[in-house]
CSV table of C-alpha atoms in Angstrom, one decimal:
chain,number,residue,atom,x,y,z
A,18,MET,CA,-9.6,-17.3,-15.4
A,19,GLY,CA,-5.5,-16.3,-15.2
A,20,ALA,CA,-3.8,-16.8,-18.7
A,21,LEU,CA,-6.6,-14.8,-20.4
A,22,LEU,CA,-6.6,-12.5,-17.6
A,23,VAL,CA,-2.6,-12.4,-19.4
A,24,ILE,CA,-3.0,-12.5,-22.8
A,25,LEU,CA,-5.1,-9.5,-22.3
A,26,VAL,CA,-2.4,-8.0,-21.0
A,27,VAL,CA,0.2,-9.0,-23.2
A,28,ALA,CA,-2.2,-7.2,-26.0
A,29,LEU,CA,-2.5,-4.4,-24.7
A,30,LEU,CA,0.6,-4.0,-24.0
A,31,LEU,CA,1.3,-4.3,-27.6
A,32,LEU,CA,-1.6,-2.2,-28.9
A,33,ALA,CA,0.0,0.6,-26.8
A,34,ALA,CA,3.4,0.3,-28.3
A,35,GLY,CA,2.3,0.2,-31.6
A,36,LEU,CA,-0.1,3.2,-31.3
A,37,GLN,CA,3.0,5.0,-29.1
A,38,LEU,CA,5.5,4.4,-33.0
A,39,GLY,CA,2.4,5.5,-34.6
A,40,ALA,CA,0.0,8.5,-34.8
A,41,GLN,CA,-1.8,8.0,-31.3
A,42,ARG,CA,-0.1,8.8,-28.7
A,43,ARG,CA,-2.9,11.0,-26.7
A,44,TRP,CA,-4.5,6.8,-27.1
A,45,SER,CA,-1.0,5.1,-26.3
A,46,CYS,CA,-1.1,6.9,-22.9
A,47,TRP,CA,-4.4,6.4,-21.5
A,48,LEU,CA,-4.5,2.0,-22.9
A,49,LEU,CA,-1.5,2.1,-20.9
A,50,SER,CA,-3.6,3.1,-17.9
A,51,ILE,CA,-6.6,0.1,-17.8
A,52,PHE,CA,-4.2,-1.9,-16.6
A,53,PRO,CA,-3.5,-0.4,-13.1
A,54,ALA,CA,-7.5,1.1,-12.9
A,55,PHE,CA,-8.3,-2.3,-13.2
A,56,ALA,CA,-5.7,-3.5,-10.5
A,57,CYS,CA,-7.1,-0.9,-8.2
A,58,ILE,CA,-11.2,-1.9,-8.4
A,59,ALA,CA,-9.3,-5.9,-7.9
A,60,TYR,CA,-7.7,-4.3,-4.4
A,61,ILE,CA,-10.4,-2.7,-3.4
A,62,HIS,CA,-13.5,-5.4,-4.6
A,63,ASP,CA,-11.2,-7.4,-2.1
A,64,LEU,CA,-10.6,-5.8,1.1
A,65,VAL,CA,-14.2,-4.5,0.6
A,66,GLN,CA,-14.4,-8.4,1.1
A,67,GLY,CA,-12.8,-8.1,4.6
A,68,SER,CA,-10.5,-10.1,6.1
A,69,ARG,CA,-12.8,-13.0,7.6
A,70,ARG,CA,-13.5,-14.0,3.1
A,71,ILE,CA,-10.4,-13.6,2.4
A,72,GLY,CA,-8.3,-14.5,5.1
A,73,LEU,CA,-6.0,-11.7,7.4
A,74,ALA,CA,-2.9,-12.8,5.3
A,75,ALA,CA,-4.3,-11.6,1.9
A,76,TYR,CA,-6.1,-8.5,3.1
A,77,GLN,CA,-3.5,-7.2,4.8
A,78,SER,CA,-1.0,-8.3,1.8
A,79,ASP,CA,-3.7,-6.8,-1.0
A,80,ARG,CA,-3.7,-3.5,1.9
A,81,ARG,CA,-0.4,-3.0,0.9
A,82,GLN,CA,-0.1,-3.9,-2.7
A,83,LEU,CA,-3.4,-1.0,-3.2
A,84,ILE,CA,-0.5,1.5,-2.4
A,85,TYR,CA,2.0,0.4,-4.7
A,86,ALA,CA,-1.5,0.5,-7.4
A,87,LEU,CA,-2.0,3.4,-7.2
A,88,ALA,CA,0.8,5.1,-8.1
A,89,PHE,CA,1.3,3.6,-10.8
A,90,LEU,CA,-2.3,4.6,-11.8
A,91,ALA,CA,-1.4,7.8,-10.7
A,92,PHE,CA,2.2,8.4,-13.0
A,93,SER,CA,0.3,6.5,-15.7
A,94,ILE,CA,-2.9,9.1,-15.2
A,95,PHE,CA,0.1,12.2,-15.6
A,96,THR,CA,1.4,10.8,-19.4
A,97,ALA,CA,-1.3,10.3,-20.3
A,98,TRP,CA,-2.2,14.1,-19.8
A,99,ARG,CA,1.8,14.4,-21.3
A,100,SER,CA,1.1,12.8,-24.1
A,101,GLN,CA,3.9,15.0,-25.9
A,102,TRP,CA,6.8,13.5,-24.3
A,103,ARG,CA,7.7,10.1,-25.9
A,104,TRP,CA,10.4,9.5,-23.5
A,105,LEU,CA,7.9,9.4,-20.4
A,106,PHE,CA,5.6,6.8,-21.6
A,107,TRP,CA,8.9,3.8,-22.6
A,108,ILE,CA,9.1,4.8,-19.4
A,109,GLU,CA,6.2,3.6,-18.1
A,110,TRP,CA,5.7,1.5,-20.7
A,111,ILE,CA,8.6,-0.7,-19.9
A,112,PHE,CA,7.3,-0.8,-15.5
A,113,HIS,CA,4.1,-2.3,-16.8
A,114,ALA,CA,6.7,-5.1,-19.8
A,115,ILE,CA,8.1,-6.2,-15.8
A,116,ALA,CA,4.5,-6.7,-14.4
A,117,CYS,CA,3.6,-8.0,-17.6
A,118,GLY,CA,6.3,-10.4,-16.9
A,119,VAL,CA,5.6,-11.7,-13.6
A,120,LEU,CA,2.0,-11.6,-14.6
A,121,VAL,CA,3.0,-14.4,-17.1
A,122,TYR,CA,5.6,-16.1,-14.6
A,123,LEU,CA,3.1,-16.5,-12.4
A,124,VAL,CA,0.7,-18.1,-14.0
A,125,PHE,CA,2.2,-20.0,-16.5
A,126,PHE,CA,5.5,-21.2,-14.8
A,127,TRP,CA,4.9,-21.0,-11.0
A,128,LYS,CA,2.6,-24.7,-11.0
A,129,VAL,CA,5.7,-26.1,-12.5
A,130,PHE,CA,8.7,-25.3,-10.0
A,131,ASN,CA,6.4,-25.8,-6.9
């Protein structure tokens, strides 16, 4: 499941870059806001289950990470509203690329080093 999610996120990132280089700037910006929106939904879903179900450490971690995911989502929406500023899109795209790099490392290479 994790490998499929990583492949979809990387494809989404590459599609957004392709649309930005083409004529669809607005669509490319809104396409990048899918990833942080999905992350916020996943964190909220875990938090709704409570600490007894997922464990106290995971609950506290999700609570802290939700703040960053909401900030990431707010930045993505601001970038979509200002789609005429190409430099803002590429800054957001770099943040997404870093997050994708972390996901690729965690899904495909983490078990190798444990």
